[in-house]
Coordinates of C-alpha atoms and ligand atoms in Angstrom, one line a residue:
M1 CA -17.2 10.0 -54.8
R2 CA -17.1 6.4 -55.6
I3 CA -17.0 4.9 -52.1
V4 CA -17.1 1.1 -51.7
I5 CA -18.1 -0.4 -48.3
G6 CA -18.2 -3.6 -46.6
A7 CA -18.9 -5.8 -43.1
D8 CA -18.9 -8.5 -41.3
H9 CA -21.8 -9.5 -39.4
A10 CA -20.7 -7.6 -36.7
G11 CA -21.7 -4.5 -38.5
V12 CA -24.3 -5.5 -40.9
G13 CA -27.1 -2.8 -39.8
Y14 CA -25.1 -0.1 -39.0
K15 CA -23.4 -0.4 -43.0
R16 CA -26.6 0.1 -44.6
D17 CA -27.6 2.8 -42.6
L18 CA -24.5 4.7 -43.5
A19 CA -24.5 3.6 -46.8
E20 CA -28.1 5.3 -47.4
G21 CA -26.8 8.3 -45.9
L22 CA -23.6 8.3 -48.2
R23 CA -26.2 7.7 -51.0
R24 CA -28.5 10.4 -50.1
T25 CA -25.9 12.8 -49.8
G26 CA -25.0 11.8 -53.4
H27 CA -22.3 9.7 -53.6
E28 CA -21.8 6.2 -55.8
V29 CA -21.9 3.7 -53.3
R30 CA -21.1 0.0 -53.6
D31 CA -21.9 -2.2 -51.1
I32 CA -19.9 -5.3 -51.2
G33 CA -21.8 -6.9 -48.4
T34 CA -22.0 -9.0 -46.0
H35 CA -25.8 -8.6 -46.6
D36 CA -27.4 -10.7 -43.4
A37 CA -26.2 -11.6 -39.9
A38 CA -24.6 -14.7 -40.5
P39 CA -21.1 -15.0 -39.0
C40 CA -18.8 -14.4 -41.7
D41 CA -14.6 -13.5 -41.8
Y42 CA -14.1 -9.6 -42.1
P43 CA -10.7 -10.7 -44.5
D44 CA -12.8 -11.5 -47.3
F45 CA -14.6 -8.0 -47.4
A46 CA -11.4 -6.2 -46.9
A47 CA -9.4 -7.6 -49.3
E48 CA -12.1 -7.2 -52.0
A49 CA -12.8 -3.4 -51.1
G50 CA -8.9 -3.2 -50.6
R51 CA -8.2 -4.5 -54.1
L52 CA -11.3 -2.2 -55.8
V53 CA -9.8 1.0 -53.4
A54 CA -6.0 -0.3 -55.1
H55 CA -6.7 -0.7 -58.0
G56 CA -8.7 2.6 -58.9
E57 CA -12.3 1.5 -59.0
A58 CA -13.3 3.2 -55.8
D59 CA -11.9 6.7 -54.3
R60 CA -12.3 5.8 -51.0
G61 CA -13.3 2.4 -48.9
V62 CA -15.2 2.1 -45.4
L63 CA -15.1 -1.2 -43.6
I64 CA -16.9 -2.0 -40.7
C65 CA -16.1 -4.9 -38.3
G66 CA -16.5 -5.1 -34.1
T67 CA -13.6 -2.8 -33.4
G68 CA -12.1 -1.8 -37.1
V69 CA -9.0 -3.7 -36.0
G70 CA -9.2 -6.7 -38.2
M71 CA -10.4 -5.1 -41.0
A72 CA -7.7 -2.2 -40.6
V73 CA -5.1 -5.4 -40.1
S74 CA -6.7 -7.1 -43.5
A75 CA -6.9 -4.5 -45.9
N76 CA -3.3 -3.0 -45.4
K77 CA -2.3 -6.4 -46.3
I78 CA -3.2 -5.2 -50.5
P79 CA -0.7 -3.3 -51.4
G80 CA -1.5 0.6 -52.2
V81 CA -4.2 0.3 -49.0
R82 CA -3.6 3.1 -46.4
A83 CA -6.3 2.3 -44.3
A84 CA -6.6 3.5 -40.5
S85 CA -8.8 2.5 -38.0
V86 CA -10.8 5.2 -36.5
S87 CA -13.6 6.4 -33.6
E88 CA -13.3 9.6 -33.5
P89 CA -13.3 12.7 -36.3
V90 CA -10.2 14.1 -35.4
T91 CA -8.7 10.8 -36.4
A92 CA -10.0 10.2 -39.8
A93 CA -9.3 14.2 -40.4
L94 CA -5.8 13.8 -39.7
A95 CA -5.3 9.8 -41.3
R96 CA -6.4 11.5 -44.1
A97 CA -4.1 14.7 -44.1
H98 CA -1.0 13.4 -43.0
N99 CA -1.5 9.7 -44.1
D100 CA -3.6 10.0 -47.2
A101 CA -5.6 7.2 -46.1
N102 CA -7.8 5.9 -48.4
I103 CA -9.6 2.8 -46.3
V104 CA -11.6 4.2 -42.9
C105 CA -12.4 1.3 -40.5
I106 CA -15.1 1.8 -37.8
G107 CA -15.7 -0.3 -34.6
A108 CA -19.5 -1.1 -35.0
R109 CA -19.1 -2.3 -31.1
I110 CA -17.3 0.9 -30.5
V111 CA -18.6 3.6 -32.3
G112 CA -22.3 5.2 -32.4
P113 CA -23.7 5.5 -35.5
E114 CA -23.8 9.5 -35.6
V115 CA -19.8 9.6 -34.4
A116 CA -19.6 6.9 -37.2
A117 CA -21.1 9.6 -39.9
A118 CA -19.3 12.2 -38.6
I119 CA -16.0 10.0 -39.0
I120 CA -16.9 9.2 -42.6
H121 CA -17.9 12.3 -43.2
T122 CA -14.6 13.7 -42.3
F123 CA -12.7 11.2 -44.1
I124 CA -13.9 11.9 -47.2
T125 CA -13.9 15.2 -47.6
T126 CA -10.5 16.4 -45.9
P127 CA -7.8 16.3 -48.7
F128 CA -3.9 15.0 -47.8
S129 CA -1.8 17.9 -47.0
Q130 CA 0.6 17.1 -49.5
G131 CA 3.2 18.2 -47.1
E132 CA 6.5 17.8 -48.5
R133 CA 7.3 15.1 -45.0
H134 CA 4.3 13.5 -45.4
E135 CA 5.1 13.0 -49.1
R136 CA 8.3 11.5 -48.0
R137 CA 6.6 9.1 -45.1
L138 CA 4.7 7.8 -47.8
A139 CA 6.9 7.6 -49.9
K140 CA 8.7 5.1 -47.3
I141 CA 5.4 3.2 -47.0
E142 CA 5.4 2.4 -50.8
T143 CA 9.0 1.4 -50.5
L144 CA 7.6 -1.0 -47.7
D145 CA 4.9 -2.5 -49.8
R146 CA 7.5 -3.0 -52.6
A147 CA 9.7 -5.0 -49.9
R148 CA 6.6 -7.6 -49.3
T149 CA 5.4 -8.1 -52.5
S150 CA 9.1 -8.8 -54.1
G151 CA 9.8 -11.0 -50.6
A152 CA 12.8 -8.9 -50.0
Ligands
LIG201 C1 -16.6 -10.7 -34.8 O1 -17.0 -11.5 -34.2 C2 -15.5 -9.4 -34.7 O2 -13.7 -10.5 -34.2 C3 -14.6 -8.7 -35.5 O3 -15.8 -7.9 -36.1 C4 -13.8 -7.9 -35.5 O4 -13.9 -7.0 -34.2 C5 -12.5 -8.2 -35.9 O5 -11.3 -7.6 -35.6

């Protein structure tokens, strides 16, 4: 799977380890930074990863900040992105199965690295359930996207 991964300064070491783990298991990983501990702004990385996923250049995104919240709030501003801030694998599975989430956001200051690896594994291996009710709800989310981008 083609996975884009990004972090701000709060998640930089954590991101490096998770990216290595994904590469070891055969995924194609695009690391968009940040690459050092200098303070930076999470919306920059959320926007870049969100565009790559929304434009079909990556299959899934993984975003790390201190809490996971700033990344999720920012990435969800990109039309076509469904980003979920997740702290354990059950939510990761349901975010895929029910919400067809395409980006998972994790808090490096909240979630230990082993749990983060389990969250990501679950996120990239769980399919969307394609249930009629879930399709209907996703269509309503797309309507919200269109209303926002058209200013309605
Ligand atoms: C950076 O200090 C921190 O605010 C950021 O990583 C994130 O937690 C925001 O949501």
